[in-house]
Coordinates of C-alpha atoms in Angstrom, one line a residue:
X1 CA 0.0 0.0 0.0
X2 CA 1.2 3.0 -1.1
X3 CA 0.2 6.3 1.6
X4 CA 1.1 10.2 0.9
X5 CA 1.4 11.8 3.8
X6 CA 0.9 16.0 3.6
X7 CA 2.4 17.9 6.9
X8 CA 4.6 21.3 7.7
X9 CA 6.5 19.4 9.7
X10 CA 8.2 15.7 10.6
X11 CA 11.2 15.3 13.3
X12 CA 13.9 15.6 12.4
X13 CA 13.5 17.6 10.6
X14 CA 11.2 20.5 11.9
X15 CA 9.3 20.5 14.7
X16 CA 7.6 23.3 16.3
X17 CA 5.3 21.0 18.7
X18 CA 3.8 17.3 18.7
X19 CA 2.9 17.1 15.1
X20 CA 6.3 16.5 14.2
X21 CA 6.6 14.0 16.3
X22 CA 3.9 11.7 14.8
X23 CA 4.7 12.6 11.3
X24 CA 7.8 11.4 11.9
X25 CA 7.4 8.5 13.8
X26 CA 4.0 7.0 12.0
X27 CA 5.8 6.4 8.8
X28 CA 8.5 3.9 9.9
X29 CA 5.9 2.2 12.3
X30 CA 3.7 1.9 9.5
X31 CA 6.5 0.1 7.4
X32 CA 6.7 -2.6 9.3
X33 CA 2.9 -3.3 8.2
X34 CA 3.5 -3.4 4.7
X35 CA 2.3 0.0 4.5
X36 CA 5.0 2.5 2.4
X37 CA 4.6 6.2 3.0
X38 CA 5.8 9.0 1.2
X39 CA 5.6 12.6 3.0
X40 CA 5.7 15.8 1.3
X41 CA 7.0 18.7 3.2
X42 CA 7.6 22.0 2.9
X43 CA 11.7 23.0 1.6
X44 CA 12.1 25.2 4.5
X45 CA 15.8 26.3 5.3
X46 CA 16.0 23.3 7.8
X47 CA 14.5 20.7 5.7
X48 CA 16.8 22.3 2.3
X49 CA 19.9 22.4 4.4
X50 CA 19.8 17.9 6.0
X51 CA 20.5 17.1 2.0
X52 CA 23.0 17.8 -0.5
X53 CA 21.9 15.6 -3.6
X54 CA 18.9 17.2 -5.7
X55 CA 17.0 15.5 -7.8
X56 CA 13.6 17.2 -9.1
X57 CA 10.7 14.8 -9.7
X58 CA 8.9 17.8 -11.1
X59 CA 8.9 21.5 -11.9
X60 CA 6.6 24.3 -11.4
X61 CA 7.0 27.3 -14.0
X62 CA 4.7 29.0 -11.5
X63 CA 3.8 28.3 -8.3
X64 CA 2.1 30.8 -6.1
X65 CA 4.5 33.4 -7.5
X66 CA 7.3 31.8 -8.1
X67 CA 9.4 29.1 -9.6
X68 CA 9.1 25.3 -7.6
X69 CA 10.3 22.3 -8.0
X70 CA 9.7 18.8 -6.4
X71 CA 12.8 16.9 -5.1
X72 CA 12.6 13.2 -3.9
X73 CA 15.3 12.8 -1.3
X74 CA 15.5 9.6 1.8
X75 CA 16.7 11.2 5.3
X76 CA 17.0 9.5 8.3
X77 CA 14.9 6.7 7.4
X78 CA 12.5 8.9 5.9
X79 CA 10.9 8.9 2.3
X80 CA 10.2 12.2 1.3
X81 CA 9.0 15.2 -1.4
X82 CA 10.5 18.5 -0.5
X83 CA 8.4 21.4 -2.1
X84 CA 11.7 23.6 -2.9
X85 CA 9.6 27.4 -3.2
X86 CA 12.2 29.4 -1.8
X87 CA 9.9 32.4 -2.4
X88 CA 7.7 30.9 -0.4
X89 CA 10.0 28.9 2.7
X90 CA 13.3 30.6 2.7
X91 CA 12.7 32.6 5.1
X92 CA 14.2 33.5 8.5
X93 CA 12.7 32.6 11.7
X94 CA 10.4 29.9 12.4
X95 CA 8.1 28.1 9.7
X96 CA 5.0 30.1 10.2
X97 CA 6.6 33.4 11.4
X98 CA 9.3 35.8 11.6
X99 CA 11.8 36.0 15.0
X100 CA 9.5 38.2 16.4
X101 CA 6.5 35.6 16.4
X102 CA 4.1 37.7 13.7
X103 CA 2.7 34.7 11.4
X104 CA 4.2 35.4 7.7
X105 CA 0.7 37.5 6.1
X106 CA 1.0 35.1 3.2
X107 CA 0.8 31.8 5.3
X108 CA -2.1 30.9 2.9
X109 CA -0.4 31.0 0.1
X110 CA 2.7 29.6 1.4
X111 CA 0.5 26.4 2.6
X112 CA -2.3 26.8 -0.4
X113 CA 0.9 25.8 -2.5
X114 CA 2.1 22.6 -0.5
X115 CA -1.9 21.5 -0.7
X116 CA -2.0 22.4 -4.5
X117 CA 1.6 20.2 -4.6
X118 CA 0.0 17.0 -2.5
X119 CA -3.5 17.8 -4.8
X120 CA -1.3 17.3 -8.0
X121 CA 0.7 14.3 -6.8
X122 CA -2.4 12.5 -5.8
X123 CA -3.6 13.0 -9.1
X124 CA -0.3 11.0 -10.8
X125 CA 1.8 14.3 -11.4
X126 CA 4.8 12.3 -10.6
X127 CA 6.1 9.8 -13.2
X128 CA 6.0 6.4 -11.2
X129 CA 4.8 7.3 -8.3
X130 CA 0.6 7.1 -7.6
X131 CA -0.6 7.1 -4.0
X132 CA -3.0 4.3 -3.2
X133 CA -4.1 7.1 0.2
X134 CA -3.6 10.3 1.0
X135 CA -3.3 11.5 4.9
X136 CA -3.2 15.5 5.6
X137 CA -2.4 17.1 8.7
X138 CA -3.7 19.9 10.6
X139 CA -4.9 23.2 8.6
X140 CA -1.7 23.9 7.1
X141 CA -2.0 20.6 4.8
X142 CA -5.9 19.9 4.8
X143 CA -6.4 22.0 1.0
X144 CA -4.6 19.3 -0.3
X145 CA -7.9 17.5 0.0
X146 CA -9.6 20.2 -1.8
X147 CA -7.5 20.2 -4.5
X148 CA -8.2 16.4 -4.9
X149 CA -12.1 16.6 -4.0
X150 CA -12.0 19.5 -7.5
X151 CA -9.1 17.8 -9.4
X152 CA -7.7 15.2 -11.3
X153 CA -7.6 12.6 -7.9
X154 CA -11.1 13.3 -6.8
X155 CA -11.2 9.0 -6.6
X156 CA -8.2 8.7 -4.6
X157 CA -9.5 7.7 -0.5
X158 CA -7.9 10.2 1.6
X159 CA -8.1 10.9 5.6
X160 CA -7.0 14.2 7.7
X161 CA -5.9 14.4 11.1
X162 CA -7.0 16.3 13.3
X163 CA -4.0 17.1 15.9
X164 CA -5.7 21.0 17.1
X165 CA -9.1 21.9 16.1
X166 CA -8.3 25.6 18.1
X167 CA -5.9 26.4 14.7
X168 CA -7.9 26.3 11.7
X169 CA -6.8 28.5 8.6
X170 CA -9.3 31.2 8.0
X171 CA -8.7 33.6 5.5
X172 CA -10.5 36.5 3.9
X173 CA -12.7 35.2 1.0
X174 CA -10.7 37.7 -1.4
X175 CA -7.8 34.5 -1.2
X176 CA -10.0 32.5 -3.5
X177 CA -9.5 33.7 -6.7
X178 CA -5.7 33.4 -6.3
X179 CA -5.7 29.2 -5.3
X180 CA -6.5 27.9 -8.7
X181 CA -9.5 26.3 -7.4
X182 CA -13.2 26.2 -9.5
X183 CA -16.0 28.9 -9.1
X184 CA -17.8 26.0 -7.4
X185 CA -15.5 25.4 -4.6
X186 CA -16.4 28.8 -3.0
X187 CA -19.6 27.1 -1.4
X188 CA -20.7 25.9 1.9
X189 CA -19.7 22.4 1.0
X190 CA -16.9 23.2 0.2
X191 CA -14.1 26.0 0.9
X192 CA -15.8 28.8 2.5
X193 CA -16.5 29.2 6.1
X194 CA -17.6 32.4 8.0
X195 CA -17.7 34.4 4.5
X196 CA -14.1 33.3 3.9
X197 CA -12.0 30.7 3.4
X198 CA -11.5 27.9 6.1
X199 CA -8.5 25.4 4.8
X200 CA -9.0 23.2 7.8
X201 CA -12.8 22.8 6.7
X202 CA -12.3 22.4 3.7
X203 CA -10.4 19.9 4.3
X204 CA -12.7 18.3 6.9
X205 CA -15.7 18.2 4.0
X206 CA -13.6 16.8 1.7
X207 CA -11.8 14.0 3.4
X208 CA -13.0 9.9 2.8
X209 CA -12.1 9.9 7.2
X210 CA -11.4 12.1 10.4
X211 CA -9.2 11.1 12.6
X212 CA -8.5 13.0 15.9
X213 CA -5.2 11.8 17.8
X214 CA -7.4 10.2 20.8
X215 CA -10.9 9.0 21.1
X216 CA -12.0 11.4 23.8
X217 CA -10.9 14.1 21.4
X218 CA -13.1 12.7 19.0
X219 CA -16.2 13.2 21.2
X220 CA -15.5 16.8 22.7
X221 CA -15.0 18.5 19.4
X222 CA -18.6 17.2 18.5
X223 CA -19.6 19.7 21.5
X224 CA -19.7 23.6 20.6
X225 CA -17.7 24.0 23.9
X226 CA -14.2 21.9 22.4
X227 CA -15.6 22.2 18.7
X228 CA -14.6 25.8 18.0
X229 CA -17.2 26.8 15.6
X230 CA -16.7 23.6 13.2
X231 CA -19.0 20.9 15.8
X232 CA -21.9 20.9 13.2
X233 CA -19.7 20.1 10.3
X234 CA -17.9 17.6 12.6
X235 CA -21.4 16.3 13.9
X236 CA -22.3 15.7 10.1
X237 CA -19.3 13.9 9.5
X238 CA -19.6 11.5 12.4
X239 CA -20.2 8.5 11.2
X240 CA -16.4 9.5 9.3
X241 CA -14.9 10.4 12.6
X242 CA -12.4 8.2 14.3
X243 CA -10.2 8.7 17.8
X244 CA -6.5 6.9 17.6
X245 CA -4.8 7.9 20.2
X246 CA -1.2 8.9 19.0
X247 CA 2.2 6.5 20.3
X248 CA 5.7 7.7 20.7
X249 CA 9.4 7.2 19.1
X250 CA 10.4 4.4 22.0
X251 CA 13.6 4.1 20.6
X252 CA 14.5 8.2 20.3
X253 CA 12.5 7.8 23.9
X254 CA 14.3 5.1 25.9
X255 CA 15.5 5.7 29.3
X256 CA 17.9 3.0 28.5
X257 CA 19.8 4.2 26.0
X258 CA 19.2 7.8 26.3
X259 CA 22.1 10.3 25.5
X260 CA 20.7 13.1 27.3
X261 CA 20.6 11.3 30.3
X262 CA 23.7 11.0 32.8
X263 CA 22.2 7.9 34.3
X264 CA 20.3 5.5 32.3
X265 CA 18.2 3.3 33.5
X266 CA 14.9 1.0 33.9
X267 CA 12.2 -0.1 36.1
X268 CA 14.2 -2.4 37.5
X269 CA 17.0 -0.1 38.6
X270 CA 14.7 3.1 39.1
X271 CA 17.4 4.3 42.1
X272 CA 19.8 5.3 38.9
X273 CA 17.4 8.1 38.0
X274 CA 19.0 9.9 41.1
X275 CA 21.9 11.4 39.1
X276 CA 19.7 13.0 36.6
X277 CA 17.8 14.2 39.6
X278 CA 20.5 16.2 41.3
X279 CA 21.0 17.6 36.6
X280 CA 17.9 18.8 37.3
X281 CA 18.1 20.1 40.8
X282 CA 21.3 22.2 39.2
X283 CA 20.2 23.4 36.0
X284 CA 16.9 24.8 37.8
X285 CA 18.6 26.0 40.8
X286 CA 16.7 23.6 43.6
X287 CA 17.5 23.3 47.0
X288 CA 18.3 19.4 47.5
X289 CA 16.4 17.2 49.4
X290 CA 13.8 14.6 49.3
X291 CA 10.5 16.2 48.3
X292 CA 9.1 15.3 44.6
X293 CA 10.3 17.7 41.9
X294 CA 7.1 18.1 39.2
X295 CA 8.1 19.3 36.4
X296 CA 6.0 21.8 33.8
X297 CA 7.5 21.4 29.6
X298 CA 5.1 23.2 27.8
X299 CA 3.8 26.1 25.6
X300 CA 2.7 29.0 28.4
X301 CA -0.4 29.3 27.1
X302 CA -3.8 29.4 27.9
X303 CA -4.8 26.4 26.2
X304 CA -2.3 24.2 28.3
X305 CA -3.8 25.8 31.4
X306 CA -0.3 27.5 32.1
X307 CA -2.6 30.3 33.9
X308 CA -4.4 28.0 36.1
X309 CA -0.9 26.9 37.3
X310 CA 0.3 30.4 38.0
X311 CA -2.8 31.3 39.8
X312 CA -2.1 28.9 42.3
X313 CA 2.1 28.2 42.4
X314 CA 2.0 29.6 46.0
X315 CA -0.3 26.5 46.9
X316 CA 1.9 24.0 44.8
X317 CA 5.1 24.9 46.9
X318 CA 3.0 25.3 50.2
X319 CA 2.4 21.3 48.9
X320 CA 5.7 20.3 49.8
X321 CA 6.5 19.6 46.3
X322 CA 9.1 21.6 44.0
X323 CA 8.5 22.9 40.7
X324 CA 10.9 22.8 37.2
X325 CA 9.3 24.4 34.6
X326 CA 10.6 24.6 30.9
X327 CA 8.7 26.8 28.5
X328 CA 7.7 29.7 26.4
X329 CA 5.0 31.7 25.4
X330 CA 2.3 34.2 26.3
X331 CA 4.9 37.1 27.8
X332 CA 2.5 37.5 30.8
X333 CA 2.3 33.8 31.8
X334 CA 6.2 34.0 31.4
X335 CA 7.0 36.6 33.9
X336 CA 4.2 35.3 36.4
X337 CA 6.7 31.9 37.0
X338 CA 9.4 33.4 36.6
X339 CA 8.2 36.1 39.7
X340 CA 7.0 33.2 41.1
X341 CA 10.6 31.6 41.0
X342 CA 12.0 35.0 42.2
X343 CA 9.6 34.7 45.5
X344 CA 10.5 31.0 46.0
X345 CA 13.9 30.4 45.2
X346 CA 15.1 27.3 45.5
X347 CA 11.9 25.8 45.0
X348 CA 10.6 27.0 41.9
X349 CA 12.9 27.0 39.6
X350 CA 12.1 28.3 35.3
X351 CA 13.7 28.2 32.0
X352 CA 12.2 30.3 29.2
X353 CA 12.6 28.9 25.9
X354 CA 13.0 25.1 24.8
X355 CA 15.3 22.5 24.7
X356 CA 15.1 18.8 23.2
X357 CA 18.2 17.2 25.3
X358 CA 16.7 19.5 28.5
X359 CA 13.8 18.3 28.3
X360 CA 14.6 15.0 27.8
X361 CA 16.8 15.0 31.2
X362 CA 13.6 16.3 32.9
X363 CA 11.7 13.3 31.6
X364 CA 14.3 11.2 33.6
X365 CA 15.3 13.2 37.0
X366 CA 12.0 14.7 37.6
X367 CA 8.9 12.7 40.1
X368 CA 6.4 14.2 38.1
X369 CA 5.3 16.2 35.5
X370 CA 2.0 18.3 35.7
X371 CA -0.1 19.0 32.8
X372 CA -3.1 21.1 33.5
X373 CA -4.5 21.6 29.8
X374 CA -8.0 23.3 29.5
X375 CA -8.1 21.0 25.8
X376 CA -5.8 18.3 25.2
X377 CA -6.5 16.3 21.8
X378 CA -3.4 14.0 22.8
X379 CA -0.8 15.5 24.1
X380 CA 2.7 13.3 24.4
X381 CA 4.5 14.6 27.3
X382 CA 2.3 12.2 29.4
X383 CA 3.4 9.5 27.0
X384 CA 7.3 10.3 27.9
X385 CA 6.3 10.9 31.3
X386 CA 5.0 7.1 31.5
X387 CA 7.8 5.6 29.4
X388 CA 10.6 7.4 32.2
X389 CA 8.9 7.0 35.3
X390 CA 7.8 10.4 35.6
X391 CA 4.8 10.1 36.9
X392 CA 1.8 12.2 34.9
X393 CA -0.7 14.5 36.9
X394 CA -3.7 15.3 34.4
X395 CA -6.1 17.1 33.8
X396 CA -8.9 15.0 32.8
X397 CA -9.3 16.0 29.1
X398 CA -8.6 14.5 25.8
X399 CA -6.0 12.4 25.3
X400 CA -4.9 12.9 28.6
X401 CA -7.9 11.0 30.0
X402 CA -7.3 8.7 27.3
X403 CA -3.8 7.3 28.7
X404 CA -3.3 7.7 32.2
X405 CA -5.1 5.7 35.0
X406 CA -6.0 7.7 38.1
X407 CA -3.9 6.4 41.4
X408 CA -6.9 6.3 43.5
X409 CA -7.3 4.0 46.6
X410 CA -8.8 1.3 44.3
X411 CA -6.4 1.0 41.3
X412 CA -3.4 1.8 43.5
X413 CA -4.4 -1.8 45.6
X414 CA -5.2 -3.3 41.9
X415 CA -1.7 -2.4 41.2
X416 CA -3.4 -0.5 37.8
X417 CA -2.3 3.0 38.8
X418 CA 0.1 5.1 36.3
X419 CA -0.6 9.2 37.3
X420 CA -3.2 11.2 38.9
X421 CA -6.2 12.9 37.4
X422 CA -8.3 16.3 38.1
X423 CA -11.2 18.0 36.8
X424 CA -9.7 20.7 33.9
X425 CA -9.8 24.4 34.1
X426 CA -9.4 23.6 38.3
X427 CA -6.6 25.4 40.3
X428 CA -8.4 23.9 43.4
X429 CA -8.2 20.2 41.8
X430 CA -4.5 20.5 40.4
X431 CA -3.7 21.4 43.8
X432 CA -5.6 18.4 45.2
X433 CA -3.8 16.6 43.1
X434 CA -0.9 17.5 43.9
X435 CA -1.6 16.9 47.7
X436 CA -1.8 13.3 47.0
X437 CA 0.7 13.2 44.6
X438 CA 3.2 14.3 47.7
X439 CA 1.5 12.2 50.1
X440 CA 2.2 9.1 47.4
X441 CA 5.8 10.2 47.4
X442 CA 6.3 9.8 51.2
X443 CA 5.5 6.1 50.3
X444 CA 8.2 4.6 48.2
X445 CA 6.2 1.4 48.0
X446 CA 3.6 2.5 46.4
X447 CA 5.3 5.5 44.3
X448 CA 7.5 2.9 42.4
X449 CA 4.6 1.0 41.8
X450 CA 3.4 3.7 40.5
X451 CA 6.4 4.5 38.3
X452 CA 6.4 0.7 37.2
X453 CA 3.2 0.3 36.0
X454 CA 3.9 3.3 33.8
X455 CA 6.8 2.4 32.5
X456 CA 4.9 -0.8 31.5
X457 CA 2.3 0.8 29.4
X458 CA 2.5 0.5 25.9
X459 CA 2.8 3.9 24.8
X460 CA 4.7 2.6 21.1
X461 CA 3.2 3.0 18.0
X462 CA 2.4 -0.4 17.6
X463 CA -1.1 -0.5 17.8
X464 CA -1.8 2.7 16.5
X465 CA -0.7 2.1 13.2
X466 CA -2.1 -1.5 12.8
X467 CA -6.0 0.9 13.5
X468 CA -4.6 3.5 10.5
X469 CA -3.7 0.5 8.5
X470 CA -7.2 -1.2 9.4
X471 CA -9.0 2.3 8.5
X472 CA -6.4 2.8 5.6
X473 CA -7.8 -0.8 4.1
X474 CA -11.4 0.7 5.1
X475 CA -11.5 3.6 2.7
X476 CA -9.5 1.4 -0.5
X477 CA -12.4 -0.7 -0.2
X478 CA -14.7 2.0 -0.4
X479 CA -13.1 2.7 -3.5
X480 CA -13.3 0.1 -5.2
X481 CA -16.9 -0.3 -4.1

């Protein structure tokens, strides 16, 4: 089976969050099914710059301004179609915005062309090469269904996923005439939303299958309070709609083998996580002793309930418990910790920015790691936070619900336990807990049973990709119906 895959970004590659992470990963867990996948990304400076050999599978006189071309290249174990449009991706700063954090004013054309792109590849623009499937990502990739739905691969099954329903694509409706699309597409059925254009609905209308990135997800965003203005379209397509809860890299994530780790270790020798501890108690300036550390590595933003945390970081350390927080974002939320740090030094401790290999060693000294998200249609730091014995505390949304097991009084004697849970958009239950989070802690019995049971879970990609493969074989045989 041959799968196109559409995404602005796949790790190694670029990464701005947990997209990349599953774009990267899904592919080589899907080879091992039989299942080949090509992805087509973006040629921004990053991707351009990891390969020396060009070789253009196709050409664009004119793409959305400017000359493009196609280049097939294989990196890190990786098949892919770079979109080379350096009026479009050479650019400075991040892939959707300058240094300064402004979005680029011509993200819809810059992602209008890698839609158009995946569109024309579906249709057999590329000599030897025709997808069985097409799978788009997030906004930035869902036109590419549109351009199939009014184009030359209008039969070829295709699927978007769903990994934020809060970022959507909306544009003006004065966009239209310049995406090469038909008269017709500007209709409620098709691209226009709100009087403009909606790429993410678009795409939604047009796709064979939804998927969201966890089953829960799948059910709130049919409610106007997690759909964000797209639940009746969502609703409509429900009998399309599937939840497959997203796995993780287990080899890039192995406490075992993990570089950025000055101790590796298991869930047999849990003790050697003490060394990465005492990283952890340096880098974040901690006083040294036995209460938990609980970690924060996140956007600071409302979304993740970064403000619900700050509102009640006085509480947290009045807890017992000490608090590492890595993270950027919303400049307010930012200088709350980080006055929060300056009134609790030594036990609050905060880094502003991010850091793979930091974050990584926080996964692996830290007790915790506390994610408070008002939405949450996966999220993966619970997923690390199992695999290294860092024990999640959720709040119970979304994925997060999804994957961790609550360590109350019943499924901490059933030995089931893997994190705590509380009700979302809750200072006063994050706090609570916390509380028994600590009071856990003071029982190293039952908070490596705990950490073991985590570290048991199957958080791989495993049996996520053998349900894509089972809905992947669902749609081909809707097409040959």
């Amino acid at each position: 089976m041959q799968v196109l895959s559409v995404t602005p970004e796949i790790f190694p590659l670029i990464k701005t969050g947990g997209l990349a992470d599953v774009t990267g990963a899904l592919p080589i867990a899907l080879a091992a099914k039989g299942v080949t996948m090509r992805t087509l990304i973006p040629g921004f400076p990053q991707v351009m710059g990891a390969f020396k050999k060009k070789k253009a599978v196709y050409q664009y006189p004119l793409l959305q301004g400017g000359k493009a071309s196609v280049h097939a290249v294989q990196i890190a174990g990786l098949d892919l179609f770079v979109l080379d449009a350096p009026h479009l991706y050479d650019r400075p700063g991040g892939p959707y915005g300058n240094a300064a954090g402004a979005d680029w004013p011509d993200n819809w054309r810059r992602f209008a062309a890698l839609s158009q792109v995946g569109g024309d590849i579906a249709g057999g623009a590329i000599s030897g090469y025709q997808p069985d499937l097409v799978h788009a990502h997030d906004w930035q990739s869902a036109m590419t269904l549109a351009y199939m739905r009014y184009g030359k691969a209008v039969g070829v099954p295709s699927l978007i996923t769903v990994h934020n329903l809060a970022f959507q694509g909306q544009f003006g409706a004065g966009i239209f005439g310049e995406l090469g699309l038909p008269a017709v597409a500007m209709a409620l059925d098709g691209v226009e939303y709100y009087g403009g254009v909606g790429f993410l609905k678009a795409g939604l209308q047009a796709a064979w299958a939804i998927t969201t990135v966890s089953p829960t997800y799948a059910q709130e965003i049919r409610s106007p309070e997690f759909g964000m203005g797209l639940d009746g379209l969502i609703n409509m397509r429900s009998s399309d709609l599937y939840g497959i809860v997203n796995g993780i890299d287990t080899d890039i994530w192995n406490p075992e083998t993990d570089k950025h780790l000055v101790s590796a270790y298991s869930a047999q020798t849990l003790k050697a996580r003490l060394p990465n501890r005492a990283v952890v108690e340096d880098r974040f300036s901690l006083e040294r002793d036995d209460s938990p550390i609980v970690c924060v590595i996140s956007r600071l933003t409302w979304q993740k309930g970064m403000d619900i945390l700050a509102a009640v970081v006085d509480g947290v350390v009045a807890t017992g418990a000490r608090l590492a927080i890595l993270g950027s974002g919303d400049a307010g939320l930012e200088g709350a910790l980080l006055a929060a740090a300056a009134r609790h030094r030594g036990r609050i401790g905060v880094v502003v920015g991010y850091d793979e290999g930091l974050s990584h060693t926080m996964q692996g000294g830290c007790d915790a790691i506390v994610i408070p998200s008002r939405f949450e249609p996966c999220g993966l730091t619970q997923l690390y936070g199992l695999r290294y014995g860092c024990v999640p505390v959720v709040a119970r949304t979304g994925g997060l619900a999804d994957t961790i097991i609550d360590a109350n009084e019943a499924a901490i004697s059933a030995g089931v336990a893997t994190g705590f849970q509380f009700a979302p958009n809750n200072g006063g239950a994050m706090l609570h807990a916390i509380r028994r989070l600590v009071d856990a802690h003071s029982n190293p019995a039952v908070w490596e049973q705990i950490q073991r049971q985590g570290m048991k879970a199957d958080v791989s990609w495993d049996k996520s990709a053998d349900k894509y493969v089972e809905l992947y074989r669902l749609l081909l045989s809707k097409r040959v119906a």
